[in-house]
Coordinates of C-alpha atoms in Angstrom, one line a residue:
X1 CA -4.8 -32.0 -27.8
X2 CA -8.1 -30.2 -27.8
X3 CA -9.0 -28.1 -24.8
X4 CA -11.7 -30.5 -23.8
X5 CA -9.3 -33.6 -24.0
X6 CA -6.6 -31.7 -22.1
X7 CA -9.1 -30.8 -19.4
X8 CA -10.4 -34.3 -19.1
X9 CA -6.9 -35.6 -18.6
X10 CA -5.5 -33.0 -16.3
X11 CA -8.5 -32.2 -14.1
X12 CA -8.3 -35.5 -12.2
X13 CA -4.6 -35.0 -11.6
X14 CA -5.2 -31.6 -10.1
X15 CA -7.8 -33.1 -7.8
X16 CA -5.4 -35.9 -6.8
X17 CA -2.6 -33.4 -6.0
X18 CA -4.9 -31.4 -3.7
X19 CA -6.2 -34.4 -1.7
X20 CA -3.2 -36.7 -1.2
X21 CA 0.1 -36.4 0.5
X22 CA 1.9 -36.8 -2.8
X23 CA 4.1 -33.8 -3.4
X24 CA 3.2 -31.2 -6.0
X25 CA 6.5 -31.7 -7.7
X26 CA 5.8 -35.4 -8.1
X27 CA 2.3 -34.8 -9.4
X28 CA 3.5 -32.2 -11.9
X29 CA 6.1 -34.6 -13.2
X30 CA 3.7 -37.5 -13.7
X31 CA 2.8 -38.3 -17.2
X32 CA -0.9 -37.8 -17.9
X33 CA -2.6 -41.1 -18.6
X34 CA -3.7 -41.9 -22.1
X35 CA -7.3 -41.0 -23.0
X36 CA -9.6 -44.0 -22.8
X37 CA -10.2 -45.3 -26.3
X38 CA -13.7 -44.7 -27.6
X39 CA -14.6 -42.1 -24.9
X40 CA -16.6 -39.4 -26.6
X41 CA -16.3 -35.6 -25.8
X42 CA -18.8 -34.4 -23.2
X43 CA -20.4 -31.1 -22.4
X44 CA -19.2 -29.5 -19.2
X45 CA -15.6 -30.6 -19.8
X46 CA -13.9 -27.4 -21.0
X47 CA -11.4 -25.4 -18.9
X48 CA -13.3 -22.9 -16.8
X49 CA -13.7 -19.5 -18.4
X50 CA -15.4 -16.2 -17.8
X51 CA -16.3 -14.4 -14.5
X52 CA -17.3 -16.3 -11.4
X53 CA -21.1 -16.6 -11.0
X54 CA -23.2 -17.5 -8.0
X55 CA -26.7 -18.7 -7.4
X56 CA -27.6 -15.0 -6.8
X57 CA -26.4 -14.2 -10.3
X58 CA -28.9 -16.7 -11.8
X59 CA -31.7 -15.4 -9.5
X60 CA -31.3 -11.9 -10.9
X61 CA -30.9 -13.1 -14.5
X62 CA -34.2 -15.1 -14.2
X63 CA -36.0 -11.7 -13.9
X64 CA -34.8 -10.7 -17.4
X65 CA -35.5 -14.0 -19.1
X66 CA -38.7 -14.8 -17.2
X67 CA -37.7 -18.3 -16.2
X68 CA -37.7 -19.7 -12.7
X69 CA -35.1 -22.1 -11.1
X70 CA -35.2 -23.8 -7.7
X71 CA -32.4 -23.0 -5.2
X72 CA -30.9 -26.4 -6.0
X73 CA -31.0 -25.8 -9.7
X74 CA -29.4 -22.3 -9.3
X75 CA -26.6 -23.9 -7.2
X76 CA -25.9 -26.5 -9.9
X77 CA -26.0 -24.0 -12.7
X78 CA -23.6 -21.7 -10.9
X79 CA -21.1 -24.5 -10.4
X80 CA -21.3 -25.8 -13.9
X81 CA -21.6 -22.5 -15.9
X82 CA -17.8 -21.8 -16.2
X83 CA -17.1 -25.1 -17.8
X84 CA -20.4 -26.0 -19.5
X85 CA -20.7 -22.7 -21.5
X86 CA -17.1 -21.7 -21.7
X87 CA -17.0 -22.4 -25.4
X88 CA -19.8 -20.0 -26.1
X89 CA -17.9 -17.0 -24.9
X90 CA -14.5 -18.0 -26.2
X91 CA -15.0 -16.2 -29.5
X92 CA -15.7 -12.8 -28.0
X93 CA -13.9 -12.9 -24.6
X94 CA -11.1 -15.5 -25.2
X95 CA -9.0 -17.3 -24.7
X96 CA -9.4 -17.8 -28.5
X97 CA -10.9 -14.5 -29.5
X98 CA -12.1 -14.4 -33.1
X99 CA -13.0 -11.2 -34.9
X100 CA -15.8 -11.6 -37.5
X101 CA -15.5 -9.2 -40.4
X102 CA -18.5 -7.1 -41.4
X103 CA -18.7 -8.9 -44.7
X104 CA -19.4 -12.3 -43.2
X105 CA -23.1 -13.2 -43.3
X106 CA -24.9 -15.9 -41.2
X107 CA -24.9 -19.4 -42.6
X108 CA -28.6 -19.6 -42.3
X109 CA -30.5 -17.8 -45.1
X110 CA -34.0 -16.6 -45.0
X111 CA -36.1 -17.7 -48.0
X112 CA -39.6 -16.1 -48.2
X113 CA -40.8 -18.9 -50.5
X114 CA -42.3 -21.9 -48.7
X115 CA -41.7 -25.4 -50.1
X116 CA -43.7 -25.9 -53.3
X117 CA -44.4 -22.2 -53.8
X118 CA -43.8 -20.6 -57.2
X119 CA -41.4 -17.7 -57.4
X120 CA -43.7 -15.0 -58.9
X121 CA -45.0 -14.7 -62.4
X122 CA -44.5 -17.3 -65.2
X123 CA -43.0 -14.8 -67.6
X124 CA -40.7 -11.8 -67.6
X125 CA -42.2 -8.8 -69.2
X126 CA -41.9 -5.1 -68.7
X127 CA -44.0 -2.6 -70.7
X128 CA -43.2 1.0 -70.4
X129 CA -46.2 3.4 -70.2
X130 CA -47.5 4.9 -73.4
X131 CA -49.0 8.1 -72.0
X132 CA -48.1 11.3 -73.8
X133 CA -45.9 13.4 -71.6
X134 CA -47.3 16.6 -73.2
X135 CA -45.5 19.8 -73.8
X136 CA -42.5 20.7 -71.7
X137 CA -43.7 23.1 -68.9
X138 CA -42.3 26.6 -68.8
X139 CA -41.8 26.5 -65.0
X140 CA -38.7 24.9 -63.6
X141 CA -40.8 23.9 -60.6
X142 CA -43.3 22.1 -62.8
X143 CA -40.5 20.3 -64.5
X144 CA -39.0 19.3 -61.1
X145 CA -42.3 17.8 -59.9
X146 CA -42.9 15.9 -63.1
X147 CA -42.8 12.1 -62.9
X148 CA -39.8 10.1 -64.2
X149 CA -42.1 8.7 -66.9
X150 CA -42.7 12.3 -68.2
X151 CA -39.1 13.4 -67.7
X152 CA -37.8 10.4 -69.6
X153 CA -40.0 11.1 -72.6
X154 CA -39.0 14.8 -72.7
X155 CA -35.3 13.8 -72.5
X156 CA -35.7 11.0 -75.1
X157 CA -37.5 13.4 -77.5
X158 CA -34.8 16.1 -77.0
X159 CA -37.2 18.6 -75.4
X160 CA -35.2 18.6 -72.2
X161 CA -31.5 17.9 -71.5
X162 CA -30.2 16.0 -68.6
X163 CA -27.9 19.0 -67.8
X164 CA -30.8 21.4 -67.5
X165 CA -32.8 19.0 -65.4
X166 CA -29.8 18.5 -63.1
X167 CA -29.3 22.2 -62.8
X168 CA -33.0 22.6 -61.8
X169 CA -32.7 20.0 -59.1
X170 CA -29.3 21.4 -57.8
X171 CA -30.9 24.8 -57.5
X172 CA -33.8 23.4 -55.5
X173 CA -31.5 21.5 -53.3
X174 CA -29.6 24.7 -52.4
X175 CA -32.8 26.7 -51.9
X176 CA -34.8 24.2 -49.9
X177 CA -32.6 21.7 -48.2
X178 CA -31.4 24.0 -45.4
X179 CA -35.0 23.9 -44.1
X180 CA -35.3 20.1 -44.5
X181 CA -31.8 18.7 -43.8
X182 CA -32.5 15.8 -46.2
X183 CA -29.1 15.8 -47.9
X184 CA -25.9 14.6 -46.3
X185 CA -23.6 15.0 -49.4
X186 CA -24.6 17.1 -52.5
X187 CA -22.6 16.1 -55.6
X188 CA -22.9 19.1 -58.1
X189 CA -19.7 18.5 -60.0
X190 CA -20.1 14.8 -60.5
X191 CA -23.8 15.1 -61.3
X192 CA -23.2 17.7 -64.0
X193 CA -20.4 15.6 -65.5
X194 CA -22.7 12.6 -65.6
X195 CA -25.6 14.7 -67.0
X196 CA -23.4 16.1 -69.9
X197 CA -22.2 12.6 -70.7
X198 CA -25.8 11.4 -70.8
X199 CA -26.7 14.2 -73.2
X200 CA -23.8 13.3 -75.5
X201 CA -24.9 9.7 -75.6
X202 CA -28.5 10.4 -76.2
X203 CA -27.6 12.9 -79.0
X204 CA -25.5 10.2 -80.6
X205 CA -28.4 7.8 -80.5
X206 CA -27.3 5.6 -77.6
X207 CA -30.4 6.0 -75.4
X208 CA -30.2 3.5 -72.5
X209 CA -33.8 3.7 -71.4
X210 CA -36.2 5.6 -69.1
X211 CA -33.7 6.4 -66.4
X212 CA -31.1 7.8 -68.8
X213 CA -30.2 11.3 -67.7
X214 CA -32.5 11.3 -64.7
X215 CA -31.0 12.8 -61.5
X216 CA -31.6 10.8 -58.3
X217 CA -30.7 10.6 -54.6
X218 CA -29.8 7.6 -52.5
X219 CA -30.1 6.9 -48.8
X220 CA -26.6 7.3 -47.4
X221 CA -26.2 3.6 -46.4
X222 CA -25.3 2.5 -49.9
X223 CA -21.6 2.6 -50.7
X224 CA -20.4 5.1 -53.3
X225 CA -16.8 4.8 -54.4
X226 CA -14.8 7.9 -53.4
X227 CA -17.9 9.5 -51.9
X228 CA -18.5 9.6 -48.2
X229 CA -21.1 7.0 -47.0
X230 CA -21.9 7.8 -43.4
X231 CA -24.9 5.7 -42.4
X232 CA -26.1 9.0 -40.7
X233 CA -23.8 8.2 -37.7
X234 CA -21.3 10.5 -36.1
X235 CA -18.4 8.0 -36.0
X236 CA -18.6 7.5 -39.8
X237 CA -18.8 11.1 -41.0
X238 CA -15.5 10.6 -43.0
X239 CA -16.1 7.0 -44.1
X240 CA -15.3 6.7 -47.8
X241 CA -15.8 3.4 -49.6
X242 CA -13.6 2.3 -52.5
X243 CA -16.3 0.4 -54.4
X244 CA -20.0 1.1 -55.4
X245 CA -22.9 -0.8 -54.1
X246 CA -24.5 -3.0 -56.7
X247 CA -27.6 -0.8 -56.9
X248 CA -25.4 2.2 -57.6
X249 CA -23.6 0.3 -60.3
X250 CA -26.9 -0.8 -61.9
X251 CA -28.3 2.8 -61.9
X252 CA -25.1 4.1 -63.5
X253 CA -25.5 1.5 -66.2
X254 CA -29.1 2.6 -66.7
X255 CA -27.7 6.1 -67.3
X256 CA -29.1 7.7 -64.1
X257 CA -27.3 10.7 -62.6
X258 CA -26.4 10.5 -58.9
X259 CA -27.1 13.9 -57.4
X260 CA -27.1 13.5 -53.7
X261 CA -26.5 11.1 -50.7
X262 CA -29.7 11.5 -48.6
X263 CA -30.2 11.4 -44.9
X264 CA -31.2 8.5 -42.7
X265 CA -31.6 8.3 -39.0
X266 CA -28.3 7.1 -37.5
X267 CA -27.7 3.4 -38.3
X268 CA -31.2 3.3 -40.0
X269 CA -33.4 4.3 -37.1
X270 CA -36.0 7.2 -37.3
X271 CA -35.1 10.6 -38.7
X272 CA -32.3 12.1 -36.5
X273 CA -28.7 12.0 -37.9
X274 CA -25.5 13.9 -37.1
X275 CA -26.7 16.9 -39.1
X276 CA -30.0 17.2 -37.1
X277 CA -33.5 16.0 -37.8
X278 CA -34.8 15.7 -41.4
X279 CA -38.2 17.5 -41.6
X280 CA -41.4 16.9 -43.5
X281 CA -42.0 19.4 -46.3
X282 CA -45.8 19.2 -45.8
X283 CA -45.4 20.0 -42.1
X284 CA -42.0 21.4 -41.4
X285 CA -42.6 21.4 -37.6
X286 CA -42.3 17.6 -37.6
X287 CA -39.8 15.0 -38.7
X288 CA -40.0 13.3 -42.1
X289 CA -40.1 9.9 -40.3
X290 CA -37.5 7.3 -41.0
X291 CA -35.3 5.7 -41.4
X292 CA -35.5 6.7 -45.1
X293 CA -36.1 10.2 -44.0
X294 CA -34.0 11.9 -46.7
X295 CA -35.6 10.1 -49.6
X296 CA -39.1 10.9 -48.2
X297 CA -38.4 14.6 -47.7
X298 CA -36.4 15.0 -50.9
X299 CA -39.1 13.4 -53.0
X300 CA -41.9 15.4 -51.4
X301 CA -40.0 18.7 -52.1
X302 CA -38.8 17.7 -55.6
X303 CA -35.1 17.9 -54.9
X304 CA -34.5 14.8 -57.0
X305 CA -36.5 12.8 -59.6
X306 CA -36.4 9.5 -57.7
X307 CA -34.7 8.1 -54.7
X308 CA -33.5 4.7 -53.2
X309 CA -34.6 3.9 -49.7
X310 CA -34.3 0.8 -47.5
X311 CA -36.6 -1.0 -45.1
X312 CA -36.1 -3.4 -42.3
X313 CA -39.3 -2.8 -40.2
X314 CA -41.1 0.2 -41.8
X315 CA -38.4 2.5 -43.1
X316 CA -39.9 3.0 -46.6
X317 CA -43.5 2.7 -45.6
X318 CA -43.4 5.3 -42.8
X319 CA -41.7 8.2 -44.5
X320 CA -43.7 7.6 -47.7
X321 CA -46.9 7.8 -45.7
X322 CA -45.9 11.0 -43.8
X323 CA -44.3 12.8 -46.7
X324 CA -47.0 11.8 -49.2
X325 CA -44.7 10.0 -51.7
X326 CA -44.8 6.5 -53.3
X327 CA -42.7 3.8 -51.7
X328 CA -42.1 0.4 -53.1
X329 CA -40.6 -2.2 -50.8
X330 CA -39.7 -5.2 -53.1
X331 CA -40.0 -8.8 -52.2
X332 CA -37.1 -9.9 -50.0
X333 CA -34.3 -11.2 -52.3
X334 CA -35.4 -9.3 -55.5
X335 CA -32.9 -6.4 -55.1
X336 CA -29.4 -7.2 -54.0
X337 CA -28.0 -5.4 -50.9
X338 CA -24.3 -5.8 -51.8
X339 CA -22.6 -2.6 -50.6
X340 CA -25.4 -1.6 -48.3
X341 CA -25.2 -1.2 -44.5
X342 CA -26.3 -4.4 -42.8
X343 CA -28.8 -4.0 -39.9
X344 CA -30.6 -7.3 -40.2
X345 CA -29.5 -10.0 -42.7
X346 CA -32.9 -11.7 -43.0
X347 CA -35.0 -8.5 -43.0
X348 CA -33.1 -5.7 -44.9
X349 CA -34.5 -4.6 -48.3
X350 CA -33.7 -1.8 -50.8
X351 CA -36.4 -0.1 -52.9
X352 CA -37.5 3.0 -54.8
X353 CA -39.2 6.0 -53.4
X354 CA -40.9 8.1 -56.2
X355 CA -43.7 10.5 -57.0
X356 CA -45.8 7.9 -58.9
X357 CA -46.4 4.1 -59.0
X358 CA -45.1 3.7 -62.6
X359 CA -41.9 5.6 -61.6
X360 CA -41.3 3.1 -58.9
X361 CA -41.6 0.2 -61.4
X362 CA -39.2 1.9 -63.8
X363 CA -36.6 2.1 -61.1
X364 CA -37.3 -1.5 -59.8
X365 CA -36.7 -2.9 -63.2
X366 CA -33.2 -1.3 -63.3
X367 CA -32.1 -2.5 -59.9
X368 CA -33.6 -6.0 -59.8
X369 CA -31.7 -9.3 -60.1
X370 CA -29.3 -11.4 -58.2
X371 CA -25.8 -10.5 -57.2
X372 CA -23.0 -12.8 -55.9
X373 CA -22.3 -10.4 -53.1
X374 CA -25.7 -10.9 -51.5
X375 CA -26.4 -14.6 -50.8
X376 CA -30.1 -13.8 -50.2
X377 CA -30.6 -12.3 -53.7
X378 CA -32.4 -14.5 -56.2
X379 CA -33.4 -14.5 -59.9
X380 CA -37.0 -13.6 -60.2
X381 CA -39.1 -12.6 -63.1
X382 CA -40.9 -9.2 -63.3
X383 CA -44.1 -9.0 -65.2
X384 CA -45.5 -5.4 -65.5
X385 CA -47.9 -3.8 -68.1
X386 CA -49.4 -0.5 -66.9
X387 CA -52.2 -0.9 -69.5
X388 CA -53.3 -4.3 -68.2
X389 CA -56.8 -4.2 -66.7
X390 CA -57.4 -4.5 -62.9
X391 CA -61.0 -5.5 -63.2
X392 CA -61.6 -8.8 -61.3
X393 CA -58.5 -8.5 -59.1
X394 CA -59.3 -9.6 -55.6
X395 CA -58.4 -7.0 -53.0
X396 CA -58.3 -8.4 -49.5
X397 CA -58.9 -6.3 -46.4
X398 CA -59.4 -6.9 -42.6
X399 CA -62.7 -5.4 -41.6
X400 CA -61.7 -4.5 -38.1
X401 CA -58.6 -2.7 -39.3
X402 CA -60.6 -0.7 -41.7
X403 CA -63.1 0.2 -39.0
X404 CA -60.2 1.5 -36.8
X405 CA -58.4 3.2 -39.7
X406 CA -59.0 6.6 -41.3
X407 CA -61.5 7.8 -43.8
X408 CA -58.7 7.7 -46.4
X409 CA -58.2 4.0 -45.7
X410 CA -61.9 3.2 -46.1
X411 CA -62.2 5.5 -49.2
X412 CA -59.3 3.6 -50.9
X413 CA -61.3 0.3 -50.5
X414 CA -64.2 2.1 -52.3
X415 CA -61.9 3.2 -55.0
X416 CA -60.7 -0.3 -55.6
X417 CA -64.3 -1.4 -56.0
X418 CA -64.9 1.5 -58.4
X419 CA -62.0 0.3 -60.5
X420 CA -63.6 -3.1 -60.9
X421 CA -61.6 -4.9 -58.2
X422 CA -63.4 -7.3 -55.9
X423 CA -63.1 -6.6 -52.1
X424 CA -62.6 -9.8 -50.1
X425 CA -62.6 -9.8 -46.3
X426 CA -59.8 -11.9 -44.8
X427 CA -58.6 -12.6 -41.3
X428 CA -55.4 -13.1 -39.4
X429 CA -54.9 -15.0 -36.2
X430 CA -54.6 -13.0 -33.0
X431 CA -51.0 -13.9 -32.4
X432 CA -48.2 -12.0 -30.6
X433 CA -46.6 -10.6 -33.7
X434 CA -44.3 -8.3 -31.8
X435 CA -42.5 -11.4 -30.6
X436 CA -41.0 -11.7 -34.1
X437 CA -38.9 -8.6 -33.4
X438 CA -36.7 -10.8 -31.3
X439 CA -35.1 -11.6 -34.7
X440 CA -34.6 -8.0 -35.6
X441 CA -33.0 -7.1 -32.2
X442 CA -30.8 -10.2 -32.1
X443 CA -29.5 -9.8 -35.7
X444 CA -28.9 -6.0 -35.3
X445 CA -27.0 -6.6 -32.0
X446 CA -24.8 -9.1 -33.9
X447 CA -24.3 -6.7 -36.8
X448 CA -23.2 -3.9 -34.4
X449 CA -21.5 -6.0 -31.7
X450 CA -18.2 -4.2 -32.2
X451 CA -19.9 -0.8 -31.9
X452 CA -21.6 -1.9 -28.6
X453 CA -18.4 -3.0 -26.9
X454 CA -16.0 -0.4 -28.4
X455 CA -18.0 2.5 -27.2
X456 CA -18.8 3.8 -30.7
X457 CA -22.5 3.6 -29.9
X458 CA -22.0 6.2 -27.2
X459 CA -21.0 8.7 -29.9
X460 CA -24.5 8.8 -31.4
X461 CA -26.6 11.8 -30.5
X462 CA -29.6 9.8 -29.6
X463 CA -29.1 8.0 -26.3
X464 CA -32.8 7.5 -25.4
X465 CA -34.3 4.2 -24.2
X466 CA -35.8 3.7 -27.6
X467 CA -32.7 4.4 -29.6
X468 CA -30.2 1.8 -30.9
X469 CA -27.5 2.2 -28.2
X470 CA -29.8 1.0 -25.5
X471 CA -31.8 -1.4 -27.6
X472 CA -28.7 -3.2 -28.7
X473 CA -27.3 -3.4 -25.2
X474 CA -30.5 -4.9 -24.1
X475 CA -30.4 -7.4 -26.9
X476 CA -27.3 -9.0 -25.4
X477 CA -29.7 -10.4 -22.8
X478 CA -32.1 -12.1 -25.3
X479 CA -32.4 -15.8 -25.0
X480 CA -31.2 -17.9 -27.9
X481 CA -34.1 -20.2 -27.3
X482 CA -36.5 -17.3 -27.7
X483 CA -34.7 -16.4 -31.0
X484 CA -35.3 -20.0 -32.3
X485 CA -38.9 -19.9 -31.2
X486 CA -39.4 -16.5 -33.0
X487 CA -37.9 -18.1 -36.1
X488 CA -40.4 -21.0 -35.8
X489 CA -43.2 -18.5 -35.3
X490 CA -42.0 -16.7 -38.5
X491 CA -42.7 -19.9 -40.4
X492 CA -46.2 -20.2 -38.9
X493 CA -46.9 -16.6 -40.0
X494 CA -45.6 -17.2 -43.5
X495 CA -47.7 -20.3 -43.9
X496 CA -50.8 -18.3 -42.8
X497 CA -50.0 -15.5 -45.2
X498 CA -49.8 -18.1 -48.0
X499 CA -53.3 -19.1 -47.1
X500 CA -54.5 -15.5 -47.2
X501 CA -53.0 -14.9 -50.6
X502 CA -54.6 -18.1 -51.9
X503 CA -57.8 -16.1 -51.6
X504 CA -56.7 -12.7 -52.9
X505 CA -54.4 -10.9 -55.4
X506 CA -53.4 -7.9 -53.2
X507 CA -54.1 -6.9 -49.6
X508 CA -55.1 -3.4 -48.7
X509 CA -54.1 -2.2 -45.2
X510 CA -53.7 1.0 -43.2
X511 CA -50.1 1.9 -43.9
X512 CA -48.8 2.1 -40.3
X513 CA -50.7 -0.8 -38.8
X514 CA -48.1 -2.4 -36.5
X515 CA -49.1 -6.0 -37.1
X516 CA -48.8 -5.8 -40.9
X517 CA -45.5 -3.9 -40.8
X518 CA -44.1 -6.6 -38.6
X519 CA -45.7 -9.5 -40.5
X520 CA -44.9 -8.5 -44.0
X521 CA -41.4 -7.5 -43.3
X522 CA -40.7 -10.9 -41.7
X523 CA -42.5 -12.9 -44.4
X524 CA -40.8 -10.9 -47.2
X525 CA -43.9 -9.8 -49.1
X526 CA -43.7 -6.7 -51.3
X527 CA -45.4 -3.5 -50.2
X528 CA -46.6 -0.4 -52.1
X529 CA -47.4 2.7 -50.2
X530 CA -49.1 5.6 -52.1
X531 CA -50.9 8.8 -51.3
X532 CA -54.7 8.6 -51.8
X533 CA -56.0 11.5 -49.7
X534 CA -55.4 13.9 -46.8
X535 CA -56.1 13.9 -43.1
X536 CA -56.1 16.6 -40.4
X537 CA -53.5 16.5 -37.5
X538 CA -53.6 18.5 -34.4
X539 CA -50.1 17.7 -33.3
X540 CA -46.8 16.8 -34.9
X541 CA -46.2 13.1 -35.3
X542 CA -42.9 11.5 -34.1
X543 CA -41.1 8.2 -34.5
X544 CA -39.8 8.5 -30.9
X545 CA -41.6 7.3 -27.8
X546 CA -43.4 10.1 -26.0
X547 CA -41.3 11.8 -23.3
X548 CA -41.7 15.0 -21.3
X549 CA -38.3 16.2 -22.4
X550 CA -39.3 16.3 -26.1
X551 CA -42.9 17.5 -26.4
X552 CA -44.3 17.7 -30.0
X553 CA -45.8 20.9 -31.4
X554 CA -49.6 21.1 -31.4
X555 CA -51.7 22.9 -34.0
X556 CA -55.0 24.9 -33.7
X557 CA -56.6 24.7 -36.1
X558 CA -55.4 21.3 -37.3
X559 CA -53.1 21.0 -40.3
X560 CA -53.9 19.2 -43.5
X561 CA -51.3 16.6 -44.5
X562 CA -51.2 13.8 -47.1
X563 CA -52.1 10.3 -46.1
X564 CA -51.7 7.0 -48.0
X565 CA -52.6 3.4 -47.9
X566 CA -50.5 0.3 -48.4
X567 CA -51.0 -2.6 -50.7
X568 CA -49.2 -5.9 -49.9
X569 CA -48.6 -8.2 -52.8
X570 CA -47.8 -11.8 -53.5
X571 CA -44.2 -12.8 -53.3
X572 CA -42.3 -11.6 -56.4
X573 CA -45.5 -10.3 -57.9
X574 CA -44.8 -6.5 -57.9
X575 CA -46.4 -6.2 -61.3
X576 CA -49.9 -6.9 -60.1
X577 CA -49.3 -4.8 -57.0
X578 CA -48.3 -1.8 -59.2
X579 CA -51.3 -2.2 -61.5
X580 CA -53.7 -2.1 -58.5
X581 CA -51.7 0.9 -57.1
X582 CA -51.9 2.8 -60.4
X583 CA -55.7 2.3 -60.4
X584 CA -56.0 3.8 -56.9
X585 CA -53.6 6.6 -57.8
X586 CA -55.6 7.5 -60.8
X587 CA -59.0 7.5 -59.1
X588 CA -57.9 9.3 -56.0
X589 CA -56.6 12.2 -58.0
X590 CA -54.4 13.6 -55.3
X591 CA -50.9 12.7 -56.5
X592 CA -50.2 16.1 -58.2
X593 CA -50.7 18.3 -55.1
X594 CA -47.5 19.9 -53.7
X595 CA -46.5 21.0 -50.3
X596 CA -46.9 24.8 -49.8
X597 CA -43.6 26.8 -50.1
X598 CA -41.8 24.1 -52.0

């Protein structure tokens, strides 16, 4: 019998035994009556489970969930809770405990495409840039700071070997990373072995494409077979996967050389990991921002030629802005996350962090496409031609945001107009976009439930109110009703974004505008962040909430640091996004400047 059926049959007998003179033995020996034919199961008919609760329990819980019950309602809820909701806690607390493996994804799947919406461009086309890479520089530093587009041409032409390029980056890693703490695991032997193999293949005429022989680094939440993958977290310092993430496999097939596993804030939050804080090469007194802190710092200091980062709520955009590099967050579903740490199933995205927009597209081409291991990944065409004109593209902007932004933001809009693009003012409803983060907190708390209850979270170095240990404990008190309402609001926001993009081709926004970071991550739109100027800062910037125990350094006179803008594109239309970005990159003329001392 099911628990519910057994309870319905036995509960009346227990009541009878307690209220009549019939002996306990006689009642126990009685055969339970047969269930009434056609009687359906009912709520509130499970055996009681869980701790005892009282009306006072509900009175206190009301303060967290911001609901109000009457005294009579609290009394009824307290009496019914052990039986009405017993089944909801059975999985975690018993009596039928069920462990859910990390590989199991939710049955509901987020799809950024609304009904009737087309999935990106009508054709699949990728045109590699034709620009002459020029002569090979004499300086190792000049070679290290060159773009992937240039490096690939020198390697293809035999002017540069992958082995020499790998040696250059290894030397820079050893020289500069002690100041930056951007590398968790350096792979000199493996990298040199892969580089020599690439050189042999290229010499034999088996050139695989623009990433062949190019050394790169990857955020240390992507599995690498036989190489520690730590998620930046103390409990996982020795974690060693047995298989590669799909993105790693695809880059290996493209001939790229894995040089380093790069840092991330523990469990993909901010820039502090078990080895310390990753620092910004442009301003070494401040963190690199996160959670793709290692990719941001390593790219800015030319420790690798390109890197792979990830984003759930700003983890590519923020370090790219602060470290002055290019970050491409692809459309949700374009790049498979198989073998990557899960923080939030419906929000996590993997993407390239590079020194130029074209480089980001070269990497995106190699890692795009569906994979059976990621149920959210989809087939989507990529149409990119760097020589295609941008004249006539409609660039949306929010006038109030531009007014509140920096001179760099406003200048970027002027550059778009200079390139022949047409500025178009757009508007967004004044909605409580922060409410969408209910989805992030709930999914993250589910992904790390075992960590929360086993005590692993207490082993992380950051135990502040705004760090994961506290946030995920708090998330246990979120309302399931509020989660559903946030998901419904997500659809409303997606529908409005579709209306906005019916008027424009790309949207230009200040990079760290809270509303757009939240909106575009929840709607799945692609994002391109690139350096277009410099600003002055009088104090170090931090990802952490201000607190007297951790004051930030102040500077007099102010320091000059890079600053960038962000372009948001149509779903699965990264090609148009990149063309617009390349025009801004070319006209701003600041991409080649390097941080002093690196």
